[in-house]
XYZ file of N, CA and C in Angstrom:
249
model
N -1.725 -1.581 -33.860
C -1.322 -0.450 -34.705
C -0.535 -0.978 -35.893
N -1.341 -0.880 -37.254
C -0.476 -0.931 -38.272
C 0.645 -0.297 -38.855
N 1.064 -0.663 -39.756
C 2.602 0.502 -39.932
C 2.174 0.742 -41.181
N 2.050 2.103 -41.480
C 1.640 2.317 -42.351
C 3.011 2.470 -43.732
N 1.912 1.742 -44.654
C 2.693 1.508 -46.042
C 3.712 2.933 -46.208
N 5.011 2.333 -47.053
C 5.659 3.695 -47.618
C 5.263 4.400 -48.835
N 4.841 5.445 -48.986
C 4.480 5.839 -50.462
C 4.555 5.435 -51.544
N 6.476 5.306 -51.251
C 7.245 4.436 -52.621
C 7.173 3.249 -52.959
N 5.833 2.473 -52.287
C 5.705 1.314 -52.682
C 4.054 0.948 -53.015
N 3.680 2.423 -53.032
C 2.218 2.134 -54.006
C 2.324 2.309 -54.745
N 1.631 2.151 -55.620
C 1.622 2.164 -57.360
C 0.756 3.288 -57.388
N 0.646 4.132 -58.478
C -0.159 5.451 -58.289
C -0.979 5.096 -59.380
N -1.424 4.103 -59.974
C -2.475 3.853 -60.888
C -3.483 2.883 -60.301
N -2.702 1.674 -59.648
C -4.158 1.018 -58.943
C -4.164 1.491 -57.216
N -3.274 2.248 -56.372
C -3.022 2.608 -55.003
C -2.905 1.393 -54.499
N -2.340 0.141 -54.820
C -1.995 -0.976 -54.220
C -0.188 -1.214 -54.064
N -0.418 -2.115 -53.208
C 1.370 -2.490 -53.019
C 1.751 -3.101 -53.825
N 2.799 -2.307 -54.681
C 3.558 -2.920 -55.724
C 3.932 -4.386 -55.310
N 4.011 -5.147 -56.374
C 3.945 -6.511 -56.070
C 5.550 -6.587 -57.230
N 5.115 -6.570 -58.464
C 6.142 -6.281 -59.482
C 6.514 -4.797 -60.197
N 7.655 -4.486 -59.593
C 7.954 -2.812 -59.824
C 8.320 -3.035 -60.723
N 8.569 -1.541 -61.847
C 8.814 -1.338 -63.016
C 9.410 0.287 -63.499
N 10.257 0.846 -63.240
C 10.519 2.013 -63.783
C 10.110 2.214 -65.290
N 9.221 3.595 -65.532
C 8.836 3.902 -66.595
C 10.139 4.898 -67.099
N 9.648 5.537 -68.533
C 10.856 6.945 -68.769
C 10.396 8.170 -68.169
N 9.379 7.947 -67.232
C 9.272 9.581 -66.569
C 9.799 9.528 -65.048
N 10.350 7.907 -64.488
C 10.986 7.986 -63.721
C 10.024 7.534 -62.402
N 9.057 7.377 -62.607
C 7.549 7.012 -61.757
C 8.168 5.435 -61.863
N 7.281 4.854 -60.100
C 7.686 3.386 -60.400
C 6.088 2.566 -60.390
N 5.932 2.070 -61.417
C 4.379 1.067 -61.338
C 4.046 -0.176 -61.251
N 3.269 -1.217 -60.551
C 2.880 -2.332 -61.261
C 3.273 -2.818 -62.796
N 3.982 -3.774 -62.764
C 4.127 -3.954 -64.438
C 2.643 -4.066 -65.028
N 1.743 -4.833 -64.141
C 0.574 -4.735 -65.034
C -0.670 -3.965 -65.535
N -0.530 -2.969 -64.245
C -1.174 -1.381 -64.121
C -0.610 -0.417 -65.173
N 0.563 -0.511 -65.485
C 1.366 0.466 -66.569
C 1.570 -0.366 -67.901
N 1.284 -1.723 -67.978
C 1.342 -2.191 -69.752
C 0.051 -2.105 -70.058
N -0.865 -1.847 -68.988
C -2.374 -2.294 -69.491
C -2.643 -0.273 -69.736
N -1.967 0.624 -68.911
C -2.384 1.907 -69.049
C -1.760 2.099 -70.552
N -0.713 1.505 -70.882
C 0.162 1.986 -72.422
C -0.913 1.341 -73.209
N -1.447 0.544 -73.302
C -2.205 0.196 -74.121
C -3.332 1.357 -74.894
N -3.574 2.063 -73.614
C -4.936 3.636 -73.913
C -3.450 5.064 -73.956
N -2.544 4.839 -74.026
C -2.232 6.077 -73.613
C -0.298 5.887 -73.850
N 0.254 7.154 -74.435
C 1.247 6.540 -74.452
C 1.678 7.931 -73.573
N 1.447 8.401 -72.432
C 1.306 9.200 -71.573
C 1.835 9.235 -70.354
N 2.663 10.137 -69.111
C 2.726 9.204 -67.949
C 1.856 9.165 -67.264
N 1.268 8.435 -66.563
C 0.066 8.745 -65.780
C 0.210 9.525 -64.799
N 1.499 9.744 -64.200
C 1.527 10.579 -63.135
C 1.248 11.915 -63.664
N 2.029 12.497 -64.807
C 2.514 13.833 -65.436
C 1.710 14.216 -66.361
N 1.251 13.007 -67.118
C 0.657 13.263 -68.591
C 0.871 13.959 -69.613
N 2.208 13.666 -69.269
C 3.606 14.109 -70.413
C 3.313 13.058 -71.341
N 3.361 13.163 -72.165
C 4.062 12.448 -73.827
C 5.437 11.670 -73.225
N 5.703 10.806 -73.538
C 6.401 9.491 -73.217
C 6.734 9.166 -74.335
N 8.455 9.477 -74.544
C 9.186 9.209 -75.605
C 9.090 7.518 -76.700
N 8.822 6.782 -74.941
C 9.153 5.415 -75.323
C 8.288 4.735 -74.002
N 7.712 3.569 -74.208
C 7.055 2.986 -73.099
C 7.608 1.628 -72.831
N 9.214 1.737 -72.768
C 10.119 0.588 -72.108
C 10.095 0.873 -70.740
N 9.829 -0.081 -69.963
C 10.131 -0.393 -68.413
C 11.100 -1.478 -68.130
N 11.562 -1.286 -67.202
C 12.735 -1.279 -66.736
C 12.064 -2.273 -65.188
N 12.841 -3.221 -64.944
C 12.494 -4.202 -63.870
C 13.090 -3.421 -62.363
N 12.096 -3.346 -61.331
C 13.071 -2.713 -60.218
C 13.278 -3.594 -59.187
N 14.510 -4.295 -59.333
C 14.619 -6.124 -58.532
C 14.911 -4.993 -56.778
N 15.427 -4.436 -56.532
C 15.885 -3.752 -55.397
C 14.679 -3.529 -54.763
N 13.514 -2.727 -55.064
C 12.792 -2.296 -54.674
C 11.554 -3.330 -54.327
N 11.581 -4.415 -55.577
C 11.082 -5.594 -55.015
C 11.222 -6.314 -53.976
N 12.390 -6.212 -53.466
C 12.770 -6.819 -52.020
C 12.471 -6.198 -51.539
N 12.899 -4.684 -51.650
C 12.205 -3.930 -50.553
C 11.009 -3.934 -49.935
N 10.076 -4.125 -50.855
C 8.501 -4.348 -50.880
C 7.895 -5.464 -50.035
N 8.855 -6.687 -50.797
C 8.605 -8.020 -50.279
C 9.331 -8.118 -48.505
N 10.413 -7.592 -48.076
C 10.555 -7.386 -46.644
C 9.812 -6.877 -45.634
N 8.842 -5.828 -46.429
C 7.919 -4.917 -45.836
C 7.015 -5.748 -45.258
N 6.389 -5.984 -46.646
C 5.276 -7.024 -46.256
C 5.465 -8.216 -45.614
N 6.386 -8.699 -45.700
C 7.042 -10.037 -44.630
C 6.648 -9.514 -43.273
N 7.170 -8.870 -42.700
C 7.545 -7.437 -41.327
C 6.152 -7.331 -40.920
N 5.026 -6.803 -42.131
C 4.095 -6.176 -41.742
C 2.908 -6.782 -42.753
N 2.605 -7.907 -42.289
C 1.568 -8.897 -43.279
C -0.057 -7.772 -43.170
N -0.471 -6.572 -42.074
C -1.311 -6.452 -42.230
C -2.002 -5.116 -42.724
N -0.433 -4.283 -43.022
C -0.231 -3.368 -43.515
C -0.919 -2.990 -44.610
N -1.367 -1.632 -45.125
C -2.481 -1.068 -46.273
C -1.773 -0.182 -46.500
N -2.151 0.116 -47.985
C -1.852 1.556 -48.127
C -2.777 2.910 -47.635
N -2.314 3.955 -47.341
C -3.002 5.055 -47.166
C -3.479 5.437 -48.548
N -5.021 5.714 -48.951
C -5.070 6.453 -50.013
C -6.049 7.916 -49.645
N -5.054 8.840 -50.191
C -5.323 10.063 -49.747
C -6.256 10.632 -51.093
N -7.427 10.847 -50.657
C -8.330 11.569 -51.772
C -8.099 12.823 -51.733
């Protein structure tokens, strides 16, 4: 029995386990490289698809450990993706 992934540690643009988190300005946390490559088409949030004042991200070192303990714990762990 796997343990299933925590929400807060998928990325909601590729549904993978954040590897490098990133707070955007809508407060969503993403892949740094899923969210510089989405700013590139869109200066939008992807979650909201609000207009996005500014597309500075913000490093989330906390949550990175968090992530990285998980997966230590639970090497065989997936995310759930709910269609």
């Amino acid at each position: 029995f796997d343990q299933e992934v925590p929400e807060e540690f998928v990325c909601p643009i590729t549904c993978e386990i954040i590897r490098e988190p990133v707070v955007a300005l809508d407060g969503f946390v993403y892949e740094k490289d899923a969210i510089e490559s989405w700013f590139t088409q869109s200066n939008c949030s992807p979650c909201t698809n609000a207009p996005l004042d500014s597309i500075m991200l913000v490093p989330c070192h906390t949550l990175r450990c968090l992530i990285q303990d998980f997966v230590n714990a639970h090497p065989n762990a997936e995310p759930v993706v709910l269609l």
